[in-house]
Short mmCIF file of C-alpha atoms and ligand atoms in Angstrom, two decimals:
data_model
loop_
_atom_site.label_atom_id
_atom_site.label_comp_id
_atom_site.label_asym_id
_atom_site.label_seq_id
_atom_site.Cartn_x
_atom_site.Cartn_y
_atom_site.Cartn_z
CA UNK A 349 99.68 69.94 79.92
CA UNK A 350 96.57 70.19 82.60
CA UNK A 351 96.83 69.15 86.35
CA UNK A 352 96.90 65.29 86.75
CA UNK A 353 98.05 62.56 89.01
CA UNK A 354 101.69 61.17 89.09
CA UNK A 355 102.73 58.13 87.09
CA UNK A 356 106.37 57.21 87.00
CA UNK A 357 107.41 58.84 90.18
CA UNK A 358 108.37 56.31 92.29
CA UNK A 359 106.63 57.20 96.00
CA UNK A 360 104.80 60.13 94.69
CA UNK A 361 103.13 57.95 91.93
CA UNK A 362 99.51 58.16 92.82
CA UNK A 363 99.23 61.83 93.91
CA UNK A 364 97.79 64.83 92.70
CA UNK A 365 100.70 66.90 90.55
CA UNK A 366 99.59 70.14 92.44
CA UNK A 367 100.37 68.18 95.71
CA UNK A 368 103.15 66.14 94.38
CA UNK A 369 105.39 69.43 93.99
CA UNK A 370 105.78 70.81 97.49
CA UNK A 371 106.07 67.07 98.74
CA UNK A 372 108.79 66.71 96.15
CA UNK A 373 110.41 70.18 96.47
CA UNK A 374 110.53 69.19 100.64
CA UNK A 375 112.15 65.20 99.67
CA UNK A 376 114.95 67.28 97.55
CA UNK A 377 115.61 69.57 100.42
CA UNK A 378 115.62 67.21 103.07
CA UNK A 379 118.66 65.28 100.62
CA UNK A 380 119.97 68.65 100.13
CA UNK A 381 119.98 68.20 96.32
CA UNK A 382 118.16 71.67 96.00
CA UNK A 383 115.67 74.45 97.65
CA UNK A 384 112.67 76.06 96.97
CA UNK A 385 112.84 79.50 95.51
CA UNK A 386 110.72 82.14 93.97
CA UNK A 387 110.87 82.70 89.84
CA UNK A 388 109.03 85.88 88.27
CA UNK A 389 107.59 84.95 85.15
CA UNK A 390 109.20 87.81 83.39
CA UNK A 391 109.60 86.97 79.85
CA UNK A 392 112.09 87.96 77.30
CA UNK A 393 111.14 91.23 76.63
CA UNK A 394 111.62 92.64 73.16
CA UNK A 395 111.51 96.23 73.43
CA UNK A 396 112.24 98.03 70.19
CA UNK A 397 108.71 98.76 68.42
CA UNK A 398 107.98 100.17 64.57
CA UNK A 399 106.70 103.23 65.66
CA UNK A 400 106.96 106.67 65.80
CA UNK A 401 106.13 107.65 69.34
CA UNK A 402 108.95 106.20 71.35
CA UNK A 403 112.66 106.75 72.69
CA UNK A 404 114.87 106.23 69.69
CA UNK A 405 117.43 103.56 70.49
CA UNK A 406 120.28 105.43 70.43
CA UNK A 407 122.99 102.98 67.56
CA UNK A 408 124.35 103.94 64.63
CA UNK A 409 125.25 101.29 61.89
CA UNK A 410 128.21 101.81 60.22
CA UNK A 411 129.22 99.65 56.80
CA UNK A 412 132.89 99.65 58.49
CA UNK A 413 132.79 99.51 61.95
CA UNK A 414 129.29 98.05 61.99
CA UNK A 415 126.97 98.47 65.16
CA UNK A 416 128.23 101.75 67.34
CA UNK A 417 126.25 103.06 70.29
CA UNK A 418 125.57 106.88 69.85
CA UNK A 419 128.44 108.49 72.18
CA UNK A 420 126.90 109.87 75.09
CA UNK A 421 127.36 113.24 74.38
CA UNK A 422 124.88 113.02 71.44
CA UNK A 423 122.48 111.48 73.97
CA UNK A 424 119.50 112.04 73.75
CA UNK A 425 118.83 111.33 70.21
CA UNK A 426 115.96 113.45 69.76
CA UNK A 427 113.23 112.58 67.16
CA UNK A 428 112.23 114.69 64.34
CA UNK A 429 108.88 116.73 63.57
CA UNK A 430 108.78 116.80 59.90
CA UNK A 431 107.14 113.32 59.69
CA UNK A 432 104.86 111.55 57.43
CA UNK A 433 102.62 109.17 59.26
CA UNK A 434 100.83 107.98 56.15
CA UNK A 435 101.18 103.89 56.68
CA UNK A 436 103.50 102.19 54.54
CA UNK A 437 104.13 99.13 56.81
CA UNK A 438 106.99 100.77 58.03
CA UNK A 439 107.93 102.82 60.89
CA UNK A 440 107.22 106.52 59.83
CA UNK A 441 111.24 106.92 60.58
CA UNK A 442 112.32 104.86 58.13
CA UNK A 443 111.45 107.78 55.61
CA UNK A 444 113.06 110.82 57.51
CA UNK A 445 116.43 110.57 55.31
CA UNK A 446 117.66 113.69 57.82
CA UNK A 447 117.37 111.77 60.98
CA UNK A 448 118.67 108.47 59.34
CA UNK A 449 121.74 109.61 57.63
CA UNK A 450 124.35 110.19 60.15
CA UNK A 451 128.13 109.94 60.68
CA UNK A 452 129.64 106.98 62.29
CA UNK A 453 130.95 108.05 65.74
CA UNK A 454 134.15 105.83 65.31
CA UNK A 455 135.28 106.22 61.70
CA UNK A 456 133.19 109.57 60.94
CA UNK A 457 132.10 107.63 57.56
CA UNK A 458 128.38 107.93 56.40
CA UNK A 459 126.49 105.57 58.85
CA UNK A 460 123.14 104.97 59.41
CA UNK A 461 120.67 105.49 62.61
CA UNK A 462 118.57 102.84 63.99
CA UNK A 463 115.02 103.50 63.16
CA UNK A 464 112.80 101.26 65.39
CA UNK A 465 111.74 102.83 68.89
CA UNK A 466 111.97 102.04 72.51
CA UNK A 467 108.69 100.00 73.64
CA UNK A 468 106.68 102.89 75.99
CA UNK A 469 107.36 100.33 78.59
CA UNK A 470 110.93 101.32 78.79
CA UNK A 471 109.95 104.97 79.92
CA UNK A 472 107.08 103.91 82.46
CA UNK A 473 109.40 101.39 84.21
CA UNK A 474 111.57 104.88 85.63
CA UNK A 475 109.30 108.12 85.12
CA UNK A 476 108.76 108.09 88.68
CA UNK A 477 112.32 108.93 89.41
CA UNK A 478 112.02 111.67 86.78
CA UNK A 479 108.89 113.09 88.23
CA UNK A 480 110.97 114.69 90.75
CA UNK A 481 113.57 116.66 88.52
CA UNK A 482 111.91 117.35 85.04
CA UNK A 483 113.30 120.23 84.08
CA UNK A 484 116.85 118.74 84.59
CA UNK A 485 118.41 118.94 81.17
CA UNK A 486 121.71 116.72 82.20
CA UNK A 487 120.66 113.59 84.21
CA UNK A 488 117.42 111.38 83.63
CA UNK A 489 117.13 111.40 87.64
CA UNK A 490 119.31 112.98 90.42
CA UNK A 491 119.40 110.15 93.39
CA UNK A 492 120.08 112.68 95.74
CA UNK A 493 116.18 113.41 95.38
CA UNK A 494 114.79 110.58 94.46
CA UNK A 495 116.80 108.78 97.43
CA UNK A 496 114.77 111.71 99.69
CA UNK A 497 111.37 111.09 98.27
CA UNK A 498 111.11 107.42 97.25
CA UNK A 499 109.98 104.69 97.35
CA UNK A 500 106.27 105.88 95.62
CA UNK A 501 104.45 105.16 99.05
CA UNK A 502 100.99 104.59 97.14
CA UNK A 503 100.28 103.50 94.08
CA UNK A 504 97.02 103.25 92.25
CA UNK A 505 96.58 101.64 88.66
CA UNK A 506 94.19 99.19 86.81
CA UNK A 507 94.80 95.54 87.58
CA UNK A 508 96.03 95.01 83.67
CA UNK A 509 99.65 96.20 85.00
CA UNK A 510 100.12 93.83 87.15
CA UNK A 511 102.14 91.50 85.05
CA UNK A 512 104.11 94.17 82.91
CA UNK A 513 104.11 97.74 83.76
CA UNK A 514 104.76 96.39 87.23
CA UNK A 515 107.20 94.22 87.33
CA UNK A 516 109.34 96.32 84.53
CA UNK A 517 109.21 98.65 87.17
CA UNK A 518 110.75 96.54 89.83
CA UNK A 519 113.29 94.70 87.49
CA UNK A 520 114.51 98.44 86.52
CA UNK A 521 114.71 99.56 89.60
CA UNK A 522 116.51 96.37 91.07
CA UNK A 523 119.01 97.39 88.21
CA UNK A 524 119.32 100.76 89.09
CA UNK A 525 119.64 99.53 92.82
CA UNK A 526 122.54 97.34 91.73
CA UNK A 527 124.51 100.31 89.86
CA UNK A 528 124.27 102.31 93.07
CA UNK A 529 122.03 105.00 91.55
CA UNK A 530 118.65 104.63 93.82
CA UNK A 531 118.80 103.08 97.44
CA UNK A 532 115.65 100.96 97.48
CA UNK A 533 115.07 97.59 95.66
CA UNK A 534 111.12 97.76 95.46
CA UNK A 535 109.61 100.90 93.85
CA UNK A 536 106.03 101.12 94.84
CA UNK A 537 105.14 100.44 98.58
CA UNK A 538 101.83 99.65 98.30
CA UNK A 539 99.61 99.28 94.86
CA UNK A 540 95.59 99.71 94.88
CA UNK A 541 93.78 98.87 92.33
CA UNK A 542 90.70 100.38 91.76
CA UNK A 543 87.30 98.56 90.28
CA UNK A 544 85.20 99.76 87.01
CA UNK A 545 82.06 101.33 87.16
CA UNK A 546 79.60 98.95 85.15
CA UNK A 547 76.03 100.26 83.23
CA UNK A 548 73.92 97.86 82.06
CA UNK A 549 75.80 94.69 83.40
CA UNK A 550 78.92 95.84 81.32
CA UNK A 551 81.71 97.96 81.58
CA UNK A 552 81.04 101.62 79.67
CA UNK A 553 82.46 101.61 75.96
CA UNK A 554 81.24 104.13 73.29
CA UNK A 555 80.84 101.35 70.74
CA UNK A 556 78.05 99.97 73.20
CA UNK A 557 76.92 103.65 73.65
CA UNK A 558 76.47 103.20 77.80
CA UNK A 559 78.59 105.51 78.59
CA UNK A 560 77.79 108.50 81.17
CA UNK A 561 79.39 111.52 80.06
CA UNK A 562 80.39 113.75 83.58
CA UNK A 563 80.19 116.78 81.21
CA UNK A 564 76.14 116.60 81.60
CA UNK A 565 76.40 115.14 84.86
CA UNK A 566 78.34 117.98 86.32
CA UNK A 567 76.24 120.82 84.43
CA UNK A 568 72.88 119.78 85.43
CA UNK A 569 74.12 118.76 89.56
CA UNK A 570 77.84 120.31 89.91
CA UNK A 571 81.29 118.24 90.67
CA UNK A 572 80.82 117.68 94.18
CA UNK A 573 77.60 115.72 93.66
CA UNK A 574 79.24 113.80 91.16
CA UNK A 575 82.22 113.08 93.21
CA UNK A 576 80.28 112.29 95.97
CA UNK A 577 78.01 109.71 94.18
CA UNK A 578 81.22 108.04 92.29
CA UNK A 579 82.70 107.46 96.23
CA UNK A 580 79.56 106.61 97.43
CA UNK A 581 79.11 103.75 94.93
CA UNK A 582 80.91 101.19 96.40
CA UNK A 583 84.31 100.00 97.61
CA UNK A 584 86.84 101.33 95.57
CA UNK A 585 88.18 98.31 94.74
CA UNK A 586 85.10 96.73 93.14
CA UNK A 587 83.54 97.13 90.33
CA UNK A 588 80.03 99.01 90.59
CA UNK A 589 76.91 99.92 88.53
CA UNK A 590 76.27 102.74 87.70
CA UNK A 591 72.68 104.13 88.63
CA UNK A 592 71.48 107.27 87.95
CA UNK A 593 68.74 107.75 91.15
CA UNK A 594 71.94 107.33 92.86
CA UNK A 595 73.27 110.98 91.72
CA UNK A 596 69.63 112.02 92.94
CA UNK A 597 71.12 111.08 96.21
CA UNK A 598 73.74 112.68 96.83
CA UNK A 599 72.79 115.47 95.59
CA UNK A 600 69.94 115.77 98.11
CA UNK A 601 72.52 114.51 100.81
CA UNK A 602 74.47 118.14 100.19
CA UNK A 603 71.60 120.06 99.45
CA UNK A 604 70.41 118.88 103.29
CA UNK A 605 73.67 119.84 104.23
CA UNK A 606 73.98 123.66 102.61
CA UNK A 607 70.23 123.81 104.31
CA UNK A 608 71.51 122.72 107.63
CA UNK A 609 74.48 125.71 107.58
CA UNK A 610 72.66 128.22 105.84
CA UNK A 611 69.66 128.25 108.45
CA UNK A 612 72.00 129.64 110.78
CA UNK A 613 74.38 131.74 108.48
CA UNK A 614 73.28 134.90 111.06
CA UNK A 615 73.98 133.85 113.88
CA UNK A 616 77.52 131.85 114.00
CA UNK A 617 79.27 134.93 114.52
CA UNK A 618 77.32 136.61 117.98
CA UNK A 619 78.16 132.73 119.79
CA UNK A 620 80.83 132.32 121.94
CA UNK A 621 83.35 129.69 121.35
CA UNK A 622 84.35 127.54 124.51
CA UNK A 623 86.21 124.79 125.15
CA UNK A 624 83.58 121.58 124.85
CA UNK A 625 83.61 120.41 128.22
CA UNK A 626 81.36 116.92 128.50
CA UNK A 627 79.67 117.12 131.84
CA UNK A 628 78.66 120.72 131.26
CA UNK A 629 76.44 119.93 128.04
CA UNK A 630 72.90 119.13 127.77
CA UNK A 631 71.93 115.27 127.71
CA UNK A 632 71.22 116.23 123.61
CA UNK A 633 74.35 117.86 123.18
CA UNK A 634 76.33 115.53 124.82
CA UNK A 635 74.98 112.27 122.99
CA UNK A 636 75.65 114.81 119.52
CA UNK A 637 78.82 115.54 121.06
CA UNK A 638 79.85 111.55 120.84
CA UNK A 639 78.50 111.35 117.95
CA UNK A 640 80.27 113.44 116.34
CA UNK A 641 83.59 112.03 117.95
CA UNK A 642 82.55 108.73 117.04
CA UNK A 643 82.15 109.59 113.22
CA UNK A 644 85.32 111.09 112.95
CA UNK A 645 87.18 108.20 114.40
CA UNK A 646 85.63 106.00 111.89
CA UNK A 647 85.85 108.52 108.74
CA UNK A 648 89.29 108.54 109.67
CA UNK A 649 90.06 104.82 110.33
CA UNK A 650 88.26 104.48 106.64
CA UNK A 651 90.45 106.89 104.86
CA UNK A 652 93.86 105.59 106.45
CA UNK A 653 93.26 101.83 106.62
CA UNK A 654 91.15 100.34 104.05
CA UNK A 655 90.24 103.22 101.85
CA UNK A 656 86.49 102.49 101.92
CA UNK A 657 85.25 105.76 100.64
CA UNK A 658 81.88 104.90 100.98
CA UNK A 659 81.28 103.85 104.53
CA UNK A 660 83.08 107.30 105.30
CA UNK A 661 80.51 109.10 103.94
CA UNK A 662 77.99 106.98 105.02
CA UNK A 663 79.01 107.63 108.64
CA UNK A 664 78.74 111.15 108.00
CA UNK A 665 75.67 111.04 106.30
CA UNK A 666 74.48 109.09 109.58
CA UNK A 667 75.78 112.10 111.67
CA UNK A 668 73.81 114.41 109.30
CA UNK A 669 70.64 112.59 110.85
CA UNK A 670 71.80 112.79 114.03
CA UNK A 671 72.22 116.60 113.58
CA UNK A 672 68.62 116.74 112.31
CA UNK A 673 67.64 114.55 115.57
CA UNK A 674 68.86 117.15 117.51
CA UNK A 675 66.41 120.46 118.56
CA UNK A 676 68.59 123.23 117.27
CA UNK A 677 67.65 126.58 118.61
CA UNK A 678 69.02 130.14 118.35
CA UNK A 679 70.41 130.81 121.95
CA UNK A 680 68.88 133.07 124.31
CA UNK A 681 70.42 131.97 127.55
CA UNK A 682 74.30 130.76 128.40
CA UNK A 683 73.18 127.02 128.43
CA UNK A 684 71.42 126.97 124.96
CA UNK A 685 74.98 128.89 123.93
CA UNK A 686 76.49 125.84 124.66
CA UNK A 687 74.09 123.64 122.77
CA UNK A 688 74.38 125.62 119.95
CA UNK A 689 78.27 126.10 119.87
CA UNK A 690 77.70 121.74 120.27
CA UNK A 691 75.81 122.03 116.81
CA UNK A 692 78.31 124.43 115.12
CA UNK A 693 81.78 122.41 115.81
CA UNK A 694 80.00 118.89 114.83
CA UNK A 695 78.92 121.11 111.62
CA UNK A 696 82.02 122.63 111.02
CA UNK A 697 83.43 118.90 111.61
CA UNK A 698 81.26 117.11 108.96
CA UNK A 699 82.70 120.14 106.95
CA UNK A 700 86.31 119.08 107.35
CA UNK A 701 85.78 115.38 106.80
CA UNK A 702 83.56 116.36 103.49
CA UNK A 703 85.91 118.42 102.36
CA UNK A 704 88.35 115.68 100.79
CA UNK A 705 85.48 114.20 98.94
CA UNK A 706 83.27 117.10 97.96
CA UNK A 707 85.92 119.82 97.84
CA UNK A 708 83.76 123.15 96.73
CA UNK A 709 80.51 123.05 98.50
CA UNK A 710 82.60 122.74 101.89
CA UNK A 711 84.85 125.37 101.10
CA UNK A 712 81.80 127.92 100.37
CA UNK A 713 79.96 126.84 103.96
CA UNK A 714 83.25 126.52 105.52
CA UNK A 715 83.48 130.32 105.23
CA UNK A 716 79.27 130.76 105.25
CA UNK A 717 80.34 129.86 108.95
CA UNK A 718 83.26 132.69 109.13
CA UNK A 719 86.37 130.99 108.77
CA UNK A 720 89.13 132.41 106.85
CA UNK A 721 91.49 131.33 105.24
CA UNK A 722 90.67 127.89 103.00
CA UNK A 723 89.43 125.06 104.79
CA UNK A 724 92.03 122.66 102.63
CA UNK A 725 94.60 124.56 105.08
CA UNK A 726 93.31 122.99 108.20
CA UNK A 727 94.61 119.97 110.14
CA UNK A 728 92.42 116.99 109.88
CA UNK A 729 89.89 116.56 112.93
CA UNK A 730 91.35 115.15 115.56
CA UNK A 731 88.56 113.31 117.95
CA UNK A 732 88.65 113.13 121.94
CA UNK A 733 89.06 109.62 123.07
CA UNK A 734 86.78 110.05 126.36
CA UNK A 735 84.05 111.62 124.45
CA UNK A 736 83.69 108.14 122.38
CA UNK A 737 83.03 105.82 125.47
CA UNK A 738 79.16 105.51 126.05
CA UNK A 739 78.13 106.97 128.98
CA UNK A 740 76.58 103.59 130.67
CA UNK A 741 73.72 103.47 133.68
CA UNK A 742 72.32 100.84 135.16
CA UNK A 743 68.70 99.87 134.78
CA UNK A 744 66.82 97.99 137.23
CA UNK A 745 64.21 95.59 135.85
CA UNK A 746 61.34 94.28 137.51
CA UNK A 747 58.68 92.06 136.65
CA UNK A 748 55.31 92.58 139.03
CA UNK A 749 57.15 95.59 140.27
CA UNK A 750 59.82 92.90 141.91
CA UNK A 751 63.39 93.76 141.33
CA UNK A 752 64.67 90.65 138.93
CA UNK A 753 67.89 92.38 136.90
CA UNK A 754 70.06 94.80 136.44
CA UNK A 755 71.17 96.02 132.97
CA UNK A 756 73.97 98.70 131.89
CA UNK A 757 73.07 100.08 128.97
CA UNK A 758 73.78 103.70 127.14
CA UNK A 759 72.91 106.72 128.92
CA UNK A 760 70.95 108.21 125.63
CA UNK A 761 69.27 104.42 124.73
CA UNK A 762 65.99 104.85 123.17
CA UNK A 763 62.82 103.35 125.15
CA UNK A 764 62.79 100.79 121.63
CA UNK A 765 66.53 99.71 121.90
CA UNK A 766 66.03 99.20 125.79
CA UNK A 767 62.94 96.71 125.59
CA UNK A 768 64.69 94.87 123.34
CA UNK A 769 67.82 94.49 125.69
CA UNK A 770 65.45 93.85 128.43
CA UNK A 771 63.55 91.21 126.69
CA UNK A 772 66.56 89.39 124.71
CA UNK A 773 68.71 89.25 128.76
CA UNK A 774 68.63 85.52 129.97
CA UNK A 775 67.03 86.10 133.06
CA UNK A 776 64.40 88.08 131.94
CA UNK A 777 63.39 85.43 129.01
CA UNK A 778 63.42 82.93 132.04
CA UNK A 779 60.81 84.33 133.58
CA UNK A 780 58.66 85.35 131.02
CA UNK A 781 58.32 81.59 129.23
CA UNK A 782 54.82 80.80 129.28
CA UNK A 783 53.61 84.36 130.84
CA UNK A 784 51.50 87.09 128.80
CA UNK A 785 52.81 90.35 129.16
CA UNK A 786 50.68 92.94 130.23
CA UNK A 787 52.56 96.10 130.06
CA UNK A 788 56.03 97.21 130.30
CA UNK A 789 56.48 100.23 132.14
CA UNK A 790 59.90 102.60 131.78
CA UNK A 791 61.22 105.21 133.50
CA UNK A 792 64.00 106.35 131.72
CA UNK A 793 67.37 106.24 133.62
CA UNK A 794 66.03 104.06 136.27
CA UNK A 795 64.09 101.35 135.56
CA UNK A 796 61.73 98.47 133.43
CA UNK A 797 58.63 96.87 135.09
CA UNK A 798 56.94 94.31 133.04
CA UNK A 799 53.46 93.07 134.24
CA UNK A 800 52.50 89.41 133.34
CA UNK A 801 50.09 87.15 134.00
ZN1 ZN X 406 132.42 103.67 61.19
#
């Protein structure tokens, strides 16, 4: 039956069915005849399956006593190797006459074991709990643990669980929860699930034959490039295309990178390291400085929060530009020390928030810089809060060399970023309706003329 309009239904004749049930649900509370509640659409769920792979479900028939659960200290029933899995539209069990024949736990008579399997479903819905003890031979979980360590605070899986795998879990769990044997209701604290990479316009299948083997991906441009294009792709959560100019990419983003390190590989080791003190650095090294404090308050706000991969590393490819905007030189005096040892802990920064996503190549230049032991052993970066603020002046603008505005803008703006400012503020645009601009004079850190006629 599709959506519709009532009929029959007395006041709520007339309206929409879709609207019709809350207004109905609310008229049966308000005469206390019933409330709204909440129903999981978990069906009946058959779970013993004709196959081989599977738990065996642990009965025994017997011709006298009829249907007796193997005793628990048979448990579990194990299943046997010497199988034929020739099909014979019949589970491969039902020919093992050495795992079928069996004595009846009750009567000790001949019996015989059940030969249909546990649906894999049964296992998945509580292999988290085992996870933590799975080399215990005499309990399937030991709460004591599983009480420590769960609920599973992430979980990641295709969206296709969603209506079974998942809420087995939960219903098991609730079980288990009831019985006393876990302490939590809910299993899974938060589920992601993650997008497909497309080619073509569909999703990669080796009967279409679009599929991009990493094998030859990884041998011609390595892992990390690899990794890094496959989290540069897109949100996680979305489904992306796949585009192979794209692994061209990122592999010239860390070959830029390597370059950037390497250049210096000499002299990392004769600089001093200080304490970064921000009124003591250059104008350069102080915007870098910011920079770099910025990036890692956003890489890090990406990681923890939403999990967008790729804006991460697009901020740090961003700071990888701002590196190359910035006039490295090989110190001869204290201040250029200063500059340098600027450059070095934003490099050795980009390192550490690389290093998640392309794991090897920041390991190597991690200790190209001379840092023992592995950089997967250091804390992530933590970034200083005052660095972040923009350093703000205030710009005096003048039109016919008369003072008409002030502006605060950043301390490092470019002369581009402050015309616009100075042309998009009210009180400037006021004045220059209807006038021709002659020129527009700056002097950086103090002030804007503009000459019109
Ligand atoms: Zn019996």
């Amino acid at each position: 039956v599709d959506d519709g309009i009532q009929v029959n239904s007395g006041n709520f004749d007339g309206l929409p069915n879709t609207e019709a049930i809350n207004k109905i649900t609310i008229h049966l509370e308000f005469k206390g005849l019933g409330t709204k509640i909440v129903t999981y659409r978990l069906r009946d769920w058959l779970i013993s399956r004709q196959r081989y792979w599977g738990a065996p479900i642990p009965i025994i028939y017997c011709e006298k006593c009829g249907t007796v659960p193997a005793p628990e200290s048979q448990l579990p029933v194990i299943l046997p190797e010497a199988v034929e899995f020739k099909p014979h539209g019949m589970s491969p069990l039902a020919e093992v006459d050495s795992f079928i024949n069996t004595i009846c736990p009750k009567c000790s008579g001949t019996a015989r074991r059940e030969i249909d399997t546990m649906d894999t479903f049964v296992d998945s819905s509580w292999y988290f709990l085992r996870y933590l003890s799975p080399k215990d031979d005499h309990h399937p979980f030991v709460t004591k643990k599983v009480n420590t360590w769960l609920p599973v605070d992430q979980y990641i899986g295709g969206v296709e669980h969603a209506i079974l795998h998942l809420l087995y879990s939960r219903f098991i769990t609730k079980v288990l929860c009831d019985l006393g044997l876990v302490n939590f209701k809910e299993p899974f604290r938060h589920l992601f699930t993650q997008g497909m990479i497309i080619k073509e316009g569909a999703k990669m299948s080796k009967s279409r034959g679009n599929v991009v083997s990493p094998d030859i991906l990884i041998d011609k441009h390595g892992a990390d490039t690899q990794r890094l294009y496959i989290l540069f792709i897109g949100p996680p959560q979305k489904d992306a295309e796949w585009n192979d100019r794209g692994v061209l990419g990122a592999s010239r983003f860390l070959s830029r990178l390597w370059q950037k390190i390497t250049d210096y590989e000499d002299v990392y080791a004769r600089i001093q390291r200080v304490d970064i003190v921000m009124n003591k650095l250059s104008p350069a090294a102080k915007t870098l400085y910011r920079q770099m404090n910025q990036t890692v308050k956003k890489v890090t706000e990406d990681m923890e929060t939403s999990w967008h991969f790729n804006t991460a590393i697009a901020s740090v490819m961003e700071l990888l530009n701002h590196v190359d905007a910035f006039h490295v030189v090989i110190p001869t005096n204290v201040v250029e020390e200063l500059d340098f040892h600027v450059f070095r802990y934003t490099m050795e920064t980009i390192l550490l928030l690389m290093a998640p996503f392309t794991p090897h190549i920041c390991e190597e230049l991690w200790e190209i810089m001379g840092h023992k032991p592995s950089i997967f052993q250091q804390p992530w970066p933590a970034y200083d809060k005052d660095a972040i603020l923009e350093e703000v002046i205030e710009i005096v603008v003048q039109i016919n060399s008369k003072v008409k505005s002030r502006l605060s803008v950043p301390v490092d703006v470019s002369e581009e970023e402050l015309k616009r400012r100075v042309l998009s503020d009210e009180r400037i645009a006021g004045f220059l309706q209807g006038k021709q601009v002659m020129n527009t004079i700056i002097v950086p850190g103090k002030l804007v003329n503009i000459v019109i006629k």
